[in-house]
Each structure stands twice: as structure tokens, then as C-alpha cells.
mmCIF file of C-alpha atoms in Angstrom:
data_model
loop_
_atom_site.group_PDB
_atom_site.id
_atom_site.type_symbol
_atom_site.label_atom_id
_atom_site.label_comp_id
_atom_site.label_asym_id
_atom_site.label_seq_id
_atom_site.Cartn_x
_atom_site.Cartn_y
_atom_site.Cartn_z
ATOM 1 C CA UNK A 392 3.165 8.369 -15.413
ATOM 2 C CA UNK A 393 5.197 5.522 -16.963
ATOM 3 C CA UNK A 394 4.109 1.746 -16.825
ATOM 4 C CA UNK A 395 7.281 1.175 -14.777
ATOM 5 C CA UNK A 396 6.447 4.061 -12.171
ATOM 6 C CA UNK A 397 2.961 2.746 -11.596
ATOM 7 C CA UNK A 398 4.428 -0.519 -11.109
ATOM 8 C CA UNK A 399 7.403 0.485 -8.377
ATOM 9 C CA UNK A 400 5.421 2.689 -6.673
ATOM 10 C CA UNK A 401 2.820 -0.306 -5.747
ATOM 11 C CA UNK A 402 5.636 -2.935 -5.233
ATOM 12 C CA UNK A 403 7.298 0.168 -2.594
ATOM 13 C CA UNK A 404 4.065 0.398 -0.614
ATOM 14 C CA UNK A 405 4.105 -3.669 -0.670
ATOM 15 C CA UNK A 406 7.474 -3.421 0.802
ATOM 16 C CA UNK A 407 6.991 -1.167 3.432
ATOM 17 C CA UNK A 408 3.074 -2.056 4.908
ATOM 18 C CA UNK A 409 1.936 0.414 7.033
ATOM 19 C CA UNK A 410 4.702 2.167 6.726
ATOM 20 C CA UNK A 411 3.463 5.723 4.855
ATOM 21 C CA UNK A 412 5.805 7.989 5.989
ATOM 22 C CA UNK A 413 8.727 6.036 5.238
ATOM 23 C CA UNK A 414 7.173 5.168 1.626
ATOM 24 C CA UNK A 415 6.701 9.317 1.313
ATOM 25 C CA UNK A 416 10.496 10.016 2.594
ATOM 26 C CA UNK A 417 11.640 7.412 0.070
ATOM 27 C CA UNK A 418 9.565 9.062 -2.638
ATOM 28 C CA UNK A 419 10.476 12.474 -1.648
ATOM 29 C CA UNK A 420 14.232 12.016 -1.324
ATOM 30 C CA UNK A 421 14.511 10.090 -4.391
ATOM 31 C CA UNK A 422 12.462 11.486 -6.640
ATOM 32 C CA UNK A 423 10.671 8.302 -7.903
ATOM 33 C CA UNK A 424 9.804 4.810 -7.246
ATOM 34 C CA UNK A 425 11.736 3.757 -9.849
ATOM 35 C CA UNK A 426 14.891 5.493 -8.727
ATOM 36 C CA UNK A 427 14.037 3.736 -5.413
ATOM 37 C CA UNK A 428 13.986 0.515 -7.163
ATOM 38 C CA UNK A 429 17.061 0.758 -9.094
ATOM 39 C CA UNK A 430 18.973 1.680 -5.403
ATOM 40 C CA UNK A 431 16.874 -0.821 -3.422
ATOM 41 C CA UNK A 432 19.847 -2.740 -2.175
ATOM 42 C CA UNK A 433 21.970 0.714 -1.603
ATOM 43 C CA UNK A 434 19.166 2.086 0.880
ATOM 44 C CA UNK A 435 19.886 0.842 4.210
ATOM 45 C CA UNK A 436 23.544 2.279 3.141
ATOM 46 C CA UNK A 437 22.072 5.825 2.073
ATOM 47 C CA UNK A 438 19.548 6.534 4.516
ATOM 48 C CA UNK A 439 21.082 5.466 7.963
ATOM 49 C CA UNK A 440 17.571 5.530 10.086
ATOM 50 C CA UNK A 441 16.431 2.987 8.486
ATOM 51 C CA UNK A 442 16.399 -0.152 10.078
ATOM 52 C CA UNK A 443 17.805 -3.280 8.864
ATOM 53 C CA UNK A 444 14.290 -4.609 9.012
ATOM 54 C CA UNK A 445 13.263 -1.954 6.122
ATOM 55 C CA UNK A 446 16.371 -1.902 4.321
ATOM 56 C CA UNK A 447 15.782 -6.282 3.596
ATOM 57 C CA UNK A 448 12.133 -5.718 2.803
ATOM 58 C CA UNK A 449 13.050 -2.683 0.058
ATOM 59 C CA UNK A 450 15.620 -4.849 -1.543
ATOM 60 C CA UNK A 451 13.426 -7.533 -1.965
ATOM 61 C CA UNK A 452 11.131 -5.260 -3.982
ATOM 62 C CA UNK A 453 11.644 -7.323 -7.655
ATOM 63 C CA UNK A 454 10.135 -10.425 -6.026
ATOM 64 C CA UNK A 455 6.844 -8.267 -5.578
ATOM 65 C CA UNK A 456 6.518 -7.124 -9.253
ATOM 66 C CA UNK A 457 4.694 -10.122 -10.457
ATOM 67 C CA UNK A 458 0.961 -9.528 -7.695
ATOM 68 C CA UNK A 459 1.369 -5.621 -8.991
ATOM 69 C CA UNK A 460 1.512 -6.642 -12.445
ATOM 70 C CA UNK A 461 -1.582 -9.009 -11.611
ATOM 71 C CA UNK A 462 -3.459 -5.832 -9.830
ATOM 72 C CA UNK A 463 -3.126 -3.855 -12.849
ATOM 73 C CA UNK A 464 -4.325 -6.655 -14.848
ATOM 74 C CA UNK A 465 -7.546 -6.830 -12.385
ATOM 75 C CA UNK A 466 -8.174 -3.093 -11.963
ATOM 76 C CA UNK A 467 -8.291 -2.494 -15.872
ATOM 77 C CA UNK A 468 -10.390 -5.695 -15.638
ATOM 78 C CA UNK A 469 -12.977 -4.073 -13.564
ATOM 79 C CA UNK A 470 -12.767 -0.282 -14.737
ATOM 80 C CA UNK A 471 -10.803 0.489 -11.545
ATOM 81 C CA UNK A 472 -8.803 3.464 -11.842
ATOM 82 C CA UNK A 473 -5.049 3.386 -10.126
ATOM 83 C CA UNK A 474 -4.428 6.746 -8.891
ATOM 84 C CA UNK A 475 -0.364 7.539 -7.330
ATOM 85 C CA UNK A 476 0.779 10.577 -5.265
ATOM 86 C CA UNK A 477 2.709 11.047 -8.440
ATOM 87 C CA UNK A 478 -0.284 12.213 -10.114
ATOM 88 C CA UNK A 479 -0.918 15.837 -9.402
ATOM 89 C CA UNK A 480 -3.508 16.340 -11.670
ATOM 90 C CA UNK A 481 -6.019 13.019 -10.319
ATOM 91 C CA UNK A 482 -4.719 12.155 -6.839
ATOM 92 C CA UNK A 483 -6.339 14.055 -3.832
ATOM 93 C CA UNK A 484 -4.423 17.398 -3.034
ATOM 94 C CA UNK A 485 -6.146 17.649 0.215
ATOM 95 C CA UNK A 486 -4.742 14.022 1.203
ATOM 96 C CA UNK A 487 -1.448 14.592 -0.656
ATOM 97 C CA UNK A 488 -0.656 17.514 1.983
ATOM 98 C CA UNK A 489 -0.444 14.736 4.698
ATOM 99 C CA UNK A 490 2.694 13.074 5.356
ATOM 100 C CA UNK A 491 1.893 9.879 5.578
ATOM 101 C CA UNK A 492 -0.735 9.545 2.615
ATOM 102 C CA UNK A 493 -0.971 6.379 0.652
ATOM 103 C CA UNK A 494 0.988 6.299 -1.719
ATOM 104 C CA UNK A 495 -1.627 4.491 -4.012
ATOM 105 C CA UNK A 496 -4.963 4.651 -3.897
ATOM 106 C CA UNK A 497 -8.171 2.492 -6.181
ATOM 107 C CA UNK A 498 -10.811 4.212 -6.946
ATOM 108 C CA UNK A 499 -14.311 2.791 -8.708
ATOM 109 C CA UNK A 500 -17.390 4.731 -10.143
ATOM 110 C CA UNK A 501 -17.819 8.661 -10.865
ATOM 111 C CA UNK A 502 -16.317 10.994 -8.373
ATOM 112 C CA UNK A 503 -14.408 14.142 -7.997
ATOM 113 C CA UNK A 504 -11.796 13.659 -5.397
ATOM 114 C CA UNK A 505 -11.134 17.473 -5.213
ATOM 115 C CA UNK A 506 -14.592 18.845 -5.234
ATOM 116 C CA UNK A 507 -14.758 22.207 -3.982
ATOM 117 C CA UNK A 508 -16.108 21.398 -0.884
ATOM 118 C CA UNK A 509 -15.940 18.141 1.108
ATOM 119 C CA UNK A 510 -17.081 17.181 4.580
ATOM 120 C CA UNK A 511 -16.732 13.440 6.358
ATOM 121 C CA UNK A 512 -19.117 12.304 8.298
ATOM 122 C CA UNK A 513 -18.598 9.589 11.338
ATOM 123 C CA UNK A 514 -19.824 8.317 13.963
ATOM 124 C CA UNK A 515 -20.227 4.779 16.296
ATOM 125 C CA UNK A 516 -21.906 1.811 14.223
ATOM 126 C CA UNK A 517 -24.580 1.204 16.979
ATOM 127 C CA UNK A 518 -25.885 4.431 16.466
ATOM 128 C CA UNK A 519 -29.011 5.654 17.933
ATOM 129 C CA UNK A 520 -32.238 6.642 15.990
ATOM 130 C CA UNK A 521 -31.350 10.705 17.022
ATOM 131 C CA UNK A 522 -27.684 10.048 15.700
ATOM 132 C CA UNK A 523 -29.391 8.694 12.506
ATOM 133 C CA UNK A 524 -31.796 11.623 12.128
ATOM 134 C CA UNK A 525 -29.076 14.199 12.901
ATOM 135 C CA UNK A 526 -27.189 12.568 10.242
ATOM 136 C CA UNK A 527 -29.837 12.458 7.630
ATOM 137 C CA UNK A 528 -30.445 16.342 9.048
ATOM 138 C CA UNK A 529 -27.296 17.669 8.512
ATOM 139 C CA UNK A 530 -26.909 16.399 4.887
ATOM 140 C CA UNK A 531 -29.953 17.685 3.714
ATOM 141 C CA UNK A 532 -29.005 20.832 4.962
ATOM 142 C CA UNK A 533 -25.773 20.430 3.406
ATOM 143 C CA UNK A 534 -27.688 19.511 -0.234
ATOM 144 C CA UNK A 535 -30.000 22.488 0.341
ATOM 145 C CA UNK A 536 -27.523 25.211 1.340
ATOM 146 C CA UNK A 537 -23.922 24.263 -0.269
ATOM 147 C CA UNK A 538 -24.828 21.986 -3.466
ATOM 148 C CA UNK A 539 -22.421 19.516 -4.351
ATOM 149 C CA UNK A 540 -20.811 18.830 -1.501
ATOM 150 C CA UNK A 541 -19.254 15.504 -1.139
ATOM 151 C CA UNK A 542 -19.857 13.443 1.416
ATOM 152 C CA UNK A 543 -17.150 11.008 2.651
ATOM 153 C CA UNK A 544 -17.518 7.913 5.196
ATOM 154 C CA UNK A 545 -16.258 4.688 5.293
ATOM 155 C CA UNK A 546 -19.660 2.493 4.476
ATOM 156 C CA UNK A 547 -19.719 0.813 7.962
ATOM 157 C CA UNK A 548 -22.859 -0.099 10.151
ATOM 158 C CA UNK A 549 -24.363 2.771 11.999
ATOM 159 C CA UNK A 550 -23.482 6.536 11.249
ATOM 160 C CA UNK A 551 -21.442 5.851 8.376
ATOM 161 C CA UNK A 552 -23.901 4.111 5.567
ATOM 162 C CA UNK A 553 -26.723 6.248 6.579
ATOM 163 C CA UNK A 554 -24.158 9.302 5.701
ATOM 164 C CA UNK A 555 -24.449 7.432 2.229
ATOM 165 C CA UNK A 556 -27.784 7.177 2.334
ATOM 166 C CA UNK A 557 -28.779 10.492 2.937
ATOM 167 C CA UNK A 558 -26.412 11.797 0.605
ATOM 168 C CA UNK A 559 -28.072 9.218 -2.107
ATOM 169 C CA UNK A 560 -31.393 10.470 -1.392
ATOM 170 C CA UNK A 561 -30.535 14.451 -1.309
ATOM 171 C CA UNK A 562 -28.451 14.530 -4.609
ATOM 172 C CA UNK A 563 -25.414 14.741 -3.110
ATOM 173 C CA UNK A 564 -22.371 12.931 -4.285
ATOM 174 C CA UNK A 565 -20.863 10.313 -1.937
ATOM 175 C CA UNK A 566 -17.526 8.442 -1.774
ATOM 176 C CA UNK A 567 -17.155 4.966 0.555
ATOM 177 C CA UNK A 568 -13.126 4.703 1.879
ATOM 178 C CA UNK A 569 -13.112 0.747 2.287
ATOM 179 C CA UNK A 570 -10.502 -1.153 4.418
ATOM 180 C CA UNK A 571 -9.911 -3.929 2.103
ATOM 181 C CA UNK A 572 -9.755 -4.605 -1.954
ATOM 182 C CA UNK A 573 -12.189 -3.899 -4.618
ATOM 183 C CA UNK A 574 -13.240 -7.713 -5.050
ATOM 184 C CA UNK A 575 -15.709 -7.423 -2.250
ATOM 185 C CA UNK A 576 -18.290 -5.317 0.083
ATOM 186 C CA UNK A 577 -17.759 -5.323 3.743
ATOM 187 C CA UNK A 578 -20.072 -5.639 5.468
ATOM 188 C CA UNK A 579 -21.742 -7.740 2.593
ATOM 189 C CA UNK A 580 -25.542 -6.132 3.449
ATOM 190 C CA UNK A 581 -23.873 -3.004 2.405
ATOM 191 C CA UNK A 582 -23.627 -3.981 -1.464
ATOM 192 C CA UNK A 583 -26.397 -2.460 -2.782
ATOM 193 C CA UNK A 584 -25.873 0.961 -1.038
ATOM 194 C CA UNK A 585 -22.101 0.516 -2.641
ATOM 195 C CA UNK A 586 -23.753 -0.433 -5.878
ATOM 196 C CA UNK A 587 -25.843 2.980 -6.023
ATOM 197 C CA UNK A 588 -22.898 4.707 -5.141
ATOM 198 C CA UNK A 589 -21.247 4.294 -7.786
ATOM 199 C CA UNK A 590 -23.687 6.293 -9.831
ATOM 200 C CA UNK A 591 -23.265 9.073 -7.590
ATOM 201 C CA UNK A 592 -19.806 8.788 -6.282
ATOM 202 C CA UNK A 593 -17.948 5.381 -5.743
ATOM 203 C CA UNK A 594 -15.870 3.442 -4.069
ATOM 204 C CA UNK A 595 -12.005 4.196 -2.581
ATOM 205 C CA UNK A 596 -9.322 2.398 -0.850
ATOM 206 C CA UNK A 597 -5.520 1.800 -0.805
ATOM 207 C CA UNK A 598 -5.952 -2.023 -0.590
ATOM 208 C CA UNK A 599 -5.504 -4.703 -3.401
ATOM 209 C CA UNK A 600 -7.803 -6.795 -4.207
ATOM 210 C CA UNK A 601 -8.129 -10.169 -1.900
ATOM 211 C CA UNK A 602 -6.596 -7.937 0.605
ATOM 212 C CA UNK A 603 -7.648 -10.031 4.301
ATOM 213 C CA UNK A 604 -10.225 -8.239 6.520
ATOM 214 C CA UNK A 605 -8.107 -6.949 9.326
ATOM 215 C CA UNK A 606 -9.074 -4.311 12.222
ATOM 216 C CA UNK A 607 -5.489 -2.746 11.897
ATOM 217 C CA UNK A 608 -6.681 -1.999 7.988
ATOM 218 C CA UNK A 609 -9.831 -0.315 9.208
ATOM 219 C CA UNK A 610 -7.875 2.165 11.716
ATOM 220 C CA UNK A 611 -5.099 2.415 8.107
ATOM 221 C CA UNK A 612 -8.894 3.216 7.001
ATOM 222 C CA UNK A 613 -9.749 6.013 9.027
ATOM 223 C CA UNK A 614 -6.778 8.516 7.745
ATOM 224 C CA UNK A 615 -7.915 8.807 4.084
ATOM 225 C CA UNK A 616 -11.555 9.612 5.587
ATOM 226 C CA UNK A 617 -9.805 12.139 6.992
ATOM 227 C CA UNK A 618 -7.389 13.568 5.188
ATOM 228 C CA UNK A 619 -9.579 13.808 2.201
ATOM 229 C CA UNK A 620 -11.916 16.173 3.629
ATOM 230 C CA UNK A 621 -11.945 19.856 4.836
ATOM 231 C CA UNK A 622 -14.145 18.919 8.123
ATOM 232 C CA UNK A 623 -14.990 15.937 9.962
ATOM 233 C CA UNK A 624 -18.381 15.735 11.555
ATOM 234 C CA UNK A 625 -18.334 13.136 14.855
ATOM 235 C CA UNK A 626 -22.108 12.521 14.522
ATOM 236 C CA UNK A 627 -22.190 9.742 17.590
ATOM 237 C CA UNK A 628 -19.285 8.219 19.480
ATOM 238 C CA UNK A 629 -18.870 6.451 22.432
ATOM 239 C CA UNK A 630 -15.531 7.260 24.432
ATOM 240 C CA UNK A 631 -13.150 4.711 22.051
ATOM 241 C CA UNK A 632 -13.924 3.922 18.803
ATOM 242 C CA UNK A 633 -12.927 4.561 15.422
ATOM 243 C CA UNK A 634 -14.450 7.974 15.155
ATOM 244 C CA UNK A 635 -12.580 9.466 17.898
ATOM 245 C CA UNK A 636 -9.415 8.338 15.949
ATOM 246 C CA UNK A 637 -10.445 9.745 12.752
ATOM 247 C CA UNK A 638 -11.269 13.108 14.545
ATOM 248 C CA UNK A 639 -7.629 13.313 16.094
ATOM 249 C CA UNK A 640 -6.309 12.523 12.645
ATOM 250 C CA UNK A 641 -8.087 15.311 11.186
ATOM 251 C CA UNK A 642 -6.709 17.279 13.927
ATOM 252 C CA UNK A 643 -3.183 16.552 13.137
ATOM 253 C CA UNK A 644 -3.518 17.343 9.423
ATOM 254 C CA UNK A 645 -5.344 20.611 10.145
ATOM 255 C CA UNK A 646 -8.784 19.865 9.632
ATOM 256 C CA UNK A 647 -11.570 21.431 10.944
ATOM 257 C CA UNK A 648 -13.482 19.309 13.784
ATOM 258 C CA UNK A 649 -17.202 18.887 14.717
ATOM 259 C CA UNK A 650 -19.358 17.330 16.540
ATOM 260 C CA UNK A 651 -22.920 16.720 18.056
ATOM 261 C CA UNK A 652 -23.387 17.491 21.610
ATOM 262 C CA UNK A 653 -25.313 14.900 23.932
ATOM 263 C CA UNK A 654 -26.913 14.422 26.788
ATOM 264 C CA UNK A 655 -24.481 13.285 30.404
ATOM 265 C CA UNK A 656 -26.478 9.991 29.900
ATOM 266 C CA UNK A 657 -26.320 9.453 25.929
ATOM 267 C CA UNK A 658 -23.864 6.679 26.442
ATOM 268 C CA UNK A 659 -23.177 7.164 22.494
ATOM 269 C CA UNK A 660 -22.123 10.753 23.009
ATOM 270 C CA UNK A 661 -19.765 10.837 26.073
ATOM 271 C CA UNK A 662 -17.055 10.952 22.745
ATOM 272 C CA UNK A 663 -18.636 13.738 21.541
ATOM 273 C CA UNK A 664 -18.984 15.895 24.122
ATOM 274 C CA UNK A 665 -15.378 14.703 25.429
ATOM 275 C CA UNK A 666 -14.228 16.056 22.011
ATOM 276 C CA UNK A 667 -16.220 19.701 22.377
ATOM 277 C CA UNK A 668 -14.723 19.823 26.002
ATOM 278 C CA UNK A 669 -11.481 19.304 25.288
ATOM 279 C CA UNK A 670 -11.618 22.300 22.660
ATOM 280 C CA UNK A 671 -10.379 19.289 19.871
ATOM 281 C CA UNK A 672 -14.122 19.583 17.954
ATOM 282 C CA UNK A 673 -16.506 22.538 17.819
ATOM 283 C CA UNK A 674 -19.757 21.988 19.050
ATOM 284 C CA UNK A 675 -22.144 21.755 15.633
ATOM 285 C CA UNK A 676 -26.031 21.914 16.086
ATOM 286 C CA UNK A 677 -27.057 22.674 12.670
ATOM 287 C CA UNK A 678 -25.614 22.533 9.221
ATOM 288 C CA UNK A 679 -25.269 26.406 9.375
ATOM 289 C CA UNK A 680 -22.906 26.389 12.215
ATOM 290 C CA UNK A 681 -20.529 24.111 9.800
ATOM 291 C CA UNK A 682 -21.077 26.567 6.624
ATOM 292 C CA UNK A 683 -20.291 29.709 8.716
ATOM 293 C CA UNK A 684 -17.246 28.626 10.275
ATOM 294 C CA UNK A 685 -16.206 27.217 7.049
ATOM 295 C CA UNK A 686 -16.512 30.285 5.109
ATOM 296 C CA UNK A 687 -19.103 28.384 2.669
ATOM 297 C CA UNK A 688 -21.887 30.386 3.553
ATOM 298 C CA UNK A 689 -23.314 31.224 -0.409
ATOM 299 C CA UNK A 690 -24.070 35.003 0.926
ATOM 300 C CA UNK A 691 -20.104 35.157 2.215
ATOM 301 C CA UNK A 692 -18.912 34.113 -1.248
ATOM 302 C CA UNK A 693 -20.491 37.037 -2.966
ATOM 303 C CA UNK A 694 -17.692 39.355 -2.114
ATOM 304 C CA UNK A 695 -17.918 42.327 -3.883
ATOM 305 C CA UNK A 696 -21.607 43.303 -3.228
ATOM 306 C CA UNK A 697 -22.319 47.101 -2.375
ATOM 307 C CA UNK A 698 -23.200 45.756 1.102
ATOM 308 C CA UNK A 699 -19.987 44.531 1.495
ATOM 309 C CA UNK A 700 -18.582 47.411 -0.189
ATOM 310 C CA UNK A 701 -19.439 50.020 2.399
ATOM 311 C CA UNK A 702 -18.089 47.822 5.176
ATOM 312 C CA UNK A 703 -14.865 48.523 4.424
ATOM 313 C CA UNK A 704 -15.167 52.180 3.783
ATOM 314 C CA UNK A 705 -13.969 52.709 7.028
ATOM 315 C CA UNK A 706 -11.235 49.974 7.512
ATOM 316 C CA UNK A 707 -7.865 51.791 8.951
ATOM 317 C CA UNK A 708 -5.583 49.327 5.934
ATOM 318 C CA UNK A 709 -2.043 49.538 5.789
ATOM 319 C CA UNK A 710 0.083 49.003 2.830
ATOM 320 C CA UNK A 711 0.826 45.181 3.368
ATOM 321 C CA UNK A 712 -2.584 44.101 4.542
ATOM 322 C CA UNK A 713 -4.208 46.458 1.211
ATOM 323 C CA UNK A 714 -1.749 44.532 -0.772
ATOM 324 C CA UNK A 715 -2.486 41.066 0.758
ATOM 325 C CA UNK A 716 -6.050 42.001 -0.729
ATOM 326 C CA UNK A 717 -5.068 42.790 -4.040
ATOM 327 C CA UNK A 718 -3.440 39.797 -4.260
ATOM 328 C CA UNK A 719 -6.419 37.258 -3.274
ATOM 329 C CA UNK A 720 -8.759 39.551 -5.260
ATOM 330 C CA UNK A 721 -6.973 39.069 -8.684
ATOM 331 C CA UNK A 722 -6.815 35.294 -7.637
ATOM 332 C CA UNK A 723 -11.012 35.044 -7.400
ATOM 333 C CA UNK A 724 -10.566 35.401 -3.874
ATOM 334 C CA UNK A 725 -8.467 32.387 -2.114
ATOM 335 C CA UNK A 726 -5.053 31.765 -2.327
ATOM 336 C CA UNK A 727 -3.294 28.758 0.029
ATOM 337 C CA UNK A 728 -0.764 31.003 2.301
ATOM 338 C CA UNK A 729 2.298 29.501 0.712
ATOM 339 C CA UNK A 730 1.144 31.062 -2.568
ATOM 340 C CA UNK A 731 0.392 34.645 -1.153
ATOM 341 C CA UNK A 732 3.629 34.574 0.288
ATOM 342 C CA UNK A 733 5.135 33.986 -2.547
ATOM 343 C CA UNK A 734 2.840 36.660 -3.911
ATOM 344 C CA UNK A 735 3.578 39.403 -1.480
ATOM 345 C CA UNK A 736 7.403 38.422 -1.997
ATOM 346 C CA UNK A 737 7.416 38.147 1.908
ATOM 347 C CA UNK A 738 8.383 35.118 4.406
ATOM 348 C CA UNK A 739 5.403 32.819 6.043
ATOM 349 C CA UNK A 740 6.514 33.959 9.389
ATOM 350 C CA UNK A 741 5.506 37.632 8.428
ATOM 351 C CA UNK A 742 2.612 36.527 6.994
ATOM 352 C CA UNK A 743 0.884 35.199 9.856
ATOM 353 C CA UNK A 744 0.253 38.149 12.082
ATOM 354 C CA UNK A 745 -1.041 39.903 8.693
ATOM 355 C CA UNK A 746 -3.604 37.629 7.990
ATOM 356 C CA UNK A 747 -4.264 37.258 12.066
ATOM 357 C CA UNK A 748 -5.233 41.451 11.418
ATOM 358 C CA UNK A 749 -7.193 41.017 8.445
ATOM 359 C CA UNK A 750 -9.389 38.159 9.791
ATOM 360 C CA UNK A 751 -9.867 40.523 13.066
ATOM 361 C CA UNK A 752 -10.951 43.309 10.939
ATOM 362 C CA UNK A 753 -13.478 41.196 9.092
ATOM 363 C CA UNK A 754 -11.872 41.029 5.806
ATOM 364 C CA UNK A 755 -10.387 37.529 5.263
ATOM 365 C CA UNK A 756 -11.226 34.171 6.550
ATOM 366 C CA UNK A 757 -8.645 31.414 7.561
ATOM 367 C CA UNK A 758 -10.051 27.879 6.296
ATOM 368 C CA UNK A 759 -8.384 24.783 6.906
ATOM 369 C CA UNK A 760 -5.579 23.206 4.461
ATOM 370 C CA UNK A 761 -3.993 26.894 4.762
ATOM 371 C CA UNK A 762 -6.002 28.742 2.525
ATOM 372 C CA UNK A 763 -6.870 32.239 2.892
ATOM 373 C CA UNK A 764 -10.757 33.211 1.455
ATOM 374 C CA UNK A 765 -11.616 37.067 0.926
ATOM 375 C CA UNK A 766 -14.693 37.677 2.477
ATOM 376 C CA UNK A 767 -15.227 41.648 1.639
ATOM 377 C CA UNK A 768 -12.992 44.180 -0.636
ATOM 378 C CA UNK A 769 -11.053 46.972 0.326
#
């Protein structure tokens, strides 16, 4: 990506606050920040729903260049690393698949933003001692039975840093989504947990530097905790909070909820259980319950074994489902279910009640983010 790009695409997200989706339309429509630039005083002309409001701020867009020059300036500065939608190869394809995504995002330390498996983890920051010790629970069960998972919170009081922590301690990597810039730790205690993290993991946000603490920023906050991950774990939660809106983020981008029962008096759990009774989380208990529904499971992903084998000795297969097979087997078994489509050469409508079968019958699992994983061959 050019100098120039880089440049746009931070003064466009300047322009337009908060306003993700309209930054992505812009994007999508025009191709590129800069052509959005170079017709910045044409939009409100070419895109009639936007409002005359949005339309002034876009065309204003030069006056901005100058604090995105001095951000690039600070982040090579620092060693922070400017990564844009743009960017297929860097940015975060599970968080690029949701429509309003930042359209920028700062990352500091050593971490894999597509790592083959990754799992947030949230919860109330007046969490109790059992919410702490399920926390620190489920990660080590996570290090012990799918290595290299990464663990993604948002380095707040409670649930969240000891998600870090236990991560730290168990080997696995960890990444902190902040709600403000790189030029400072909130809450400041937190420092040297952000400090080791960088060793193992790092830091992440979509805020300049000397970006003002602001609650609206830490709700912003919550969507890149979620759309980053393939499941959100609601550890502890009271009935508002931010957890609860991360969990019905992840449920509009297609992520796969959990969450910790409690007790009718756990006051820290009525979220929790609201969540499992509303059918919007699945109840977890253990680590195991989150690996099997998953598909992560390291005895699932051995497909091909002679156990396996003579499972599906006796499948009734017919010609589309056998060749639905073929297709994720030559692709080391998962393909997204645009790309077996376009495979199969059939439409997506026909390919849902195909893969509906083949999950019945034991032979494919549905995961979340639309991929399809073989579990056995036929």
C-alpha cells in the first residue's frame, strides 16, 4: 500500500468517527481512500443517503492530513505497526468479514492476528474469585488441549486481565484490544501485564495516540474483541455491562457464543445464564465443551484414520454430497462455503441443505465465519 493510501484511509476514518460502515461503503464503492479523497467534495452529490452532515465532514478531509502524517511519524517512532483493511495479507480476515470493521487498526509487540484458532474471553470487572478461577481454568485447558490458541480481551479490571494472565502463565499467546492510543495503559496498574504482553502477544486498537478516555470508545472497543475471534467466552456478567454487548456483537457477525452458568443468586451471573436461556450463548462448563463444538478437538482433526475410515463404509452418499467431499479433502479439509461453491460450480442457496445432510450424517462440521471442516472421509 502506497504512502498516500495509508494516509487517506486514516484522514477517512477521522472524518467519519464512529461511523464504520459508512467508512467501509465509501471504501467499497470507490475502490480506495484515495479515490475518496480526490471526490471528497462530489460525495454528498454521488451517494444521495448521505447526509449533509457527512458529506461537510468528508470534504474537509485535506485539513486532517497534517495529525495522520504526525501518527505515522509516532507509530514508526515507537515500532507500532499501521495495519488497513486494504491489507489482505496483515489485517485480520476474521474482523475484515464484518461490516463495520475499522478501517485502521495499531498494533504493538509479536502477534499473529490470524492464528488458527482464537477465542475471547470476557467477563464483568468486579469479578468474583470462582469467575477468576474458571478463567484461569479454562485457559489452561485451552494451553493443554489446543496449543497456540490466542487469547483475546480487552486488559480491563476483573475477567479480562486475568484472561492475560493466565494466558502469560500457560504459554499461550495473548492480544489486549485497548480503547484509546498507544501512548498510554488504561487502567495504569495494568502496565506491566501490557509490558509482558508484548513478548507474548501485544497490544491492539483503532485509536491514535492521545486519543481522550471515553466510555463510548470502550463499547467502539468491544467489536474488534469480537470480531477478531471465532468464540467469545462470557466468563461473569451481571445483567448490563460490556460483556453482554460484546456477546451480541459476536452474535451478529456469526460467532460462536459461550458462557458460564451460575447460581439464581450469583448476582455476577444473572448475564450469563440470561444469555444460555435465551439460546444467544451455549452453556460451557469445561474447556472440552468449547473444543468439541468448535471442531478443534486434536482427535477430530485426524481425519483419515482407519477408525474413521470404517465409519463411513456404510454412509448412503450421493453424487453432490461425495463430491462436496472431494472437494474439502484436496483442500486439507476446510474450505469457507463461498469457496466450495465456487468449487462444486453450484449456487450458495443449493449448498446449504447439502452441507445441512453431511453434518447430519457425521461427515462435516459447520464452524463459525462459514467454513466447512471434514471431520471423516468417504
Amino acid at each position: 500500500m502506497s504512502d498516500q493510501e495509508l494516509l487517506y484511509t486514516m484522514a477517512l476514518t477521522m472524518a467519519l468517527r464512529q461511523q464504520s460502515k459508512h467508512q467501509r461503503t465509501l471504501l467499497n464503492e470507490l475502490g480506495s481512500a484515495t479515490a475518496v479523497y480526490e471526490n471528497r467534495r462530489d460525495l454528498g452529490r454521488m451517494f444521495e443517503h448521505f447526509s449533509e452532515h457527512f458529506a461537510d465532514a468528508l470534504s474537509a478531509m485535506d485539513a486532517l492530513l497534517p495529525r495522520c502524517e504526525d501518527e505515522v511519524a509516532y507509530a514508526h517512532n515507537h515500532h507500532i505497526r499501521i495495519l488497513c483493511i486494504q491489507d489482505q495479507e496483515n489485517y485480520p480476515t476474521r474482523l475484515a468479514q464484518c461490516e463495520d470493521a475499522p478501517l485502521v487498526i495499531y498494533t504493538l509487540g509479536n502477534m499473529e492476528l490470524n492464528a488458527e484458532h482464537i477465542v475471547s474471553i470476557v467477563g464483568t470487572r468486579r469479578c468474583t474469585e470462582r469467575g477468576r478461577e474458571l478463567c484461569e481454568g479454562l485457559v489452561k485447558e485451552l494451553a493443554a488441549q489446543c496449543p497456540g490458541t490466542l487469547i483475546v480481551s480487552g486488559l480491563a479490571y476483573g475477567i479480562d486481565v486475568a484472561a492475560h494472565r493466565a494466558a502469560l502463565a500457560k504459554g499461550l499467546p495473548t492480544v489486549g484490544v485497548l480503547a484509546h492510543g498507544m501512548d498510554e495503559i488504561y487502567p495504569r496498574t495494568h502496565r506491566s501485564v501490557a509490558i509482558e504482553m508484548l513478548k507474548q502477544g501485544g497490544l491492539a486498537t483503532e485509536f491514535m495516540s492521545h486519543t481522550a478516555i471515553d466510555r463510548l470508545n470502550f463499547l467502539q472497543r468491544n467489536r474488534i474483541v469480537a470480531g477478531m475471534a471465532d468464540a467469545i467466552v462470557v466468563v461473569e456478567s451481571p445483567v448490563k455491562g460490556g460483556a453482554l454487548n460484546t456477546a451480541r456483537l459476536a452474535g451478529d457477525y456469526h460467532r460462536e457464543v459461550f458462557a458460564f452458568p451460575g447460581r439464581p443468586t450469583d448476582t455476577t451471573s444473572v448475564g450469563c445464564n440470561m444469555l444460555i436461556r435465551k439460546n444467544a450463548a451455549t452453556l460451557l462448563t469445561a474447556a472440552t465443551d468449547l473444543l468439541k463444538d468448535m471442531g478443534w478437538q486434536q482427535e477430530e482433526k485426524g481425519a483419515g484414520t482407519e477408525e474413521a475410515g470404517q465409519k463411513t463404509l456404510f454412509l448412503e452418499l450421493s453424487s453432490e454430497e461425495q463430491a462436496a467431499i472431494d472437494a474439502l479433502a484436496s483442500s486439507d479439509g476446510e474450505l469457507t462455503t463461498a469457496d466450495l461453491a465456487a468449487a462444486l460450480n453450484i449456487a450458495i442457496h443449493k449448498l446449504t441443505p447439502l452441507m445441512l445432510s453431511l453434518e447430519l450424517k457425521g461427515v462435516i462440521k459447520l464452524l463459525p465465519g462459514g467454513r466447512c471442516h471434514l471431520m471423516i472421509r468417504a
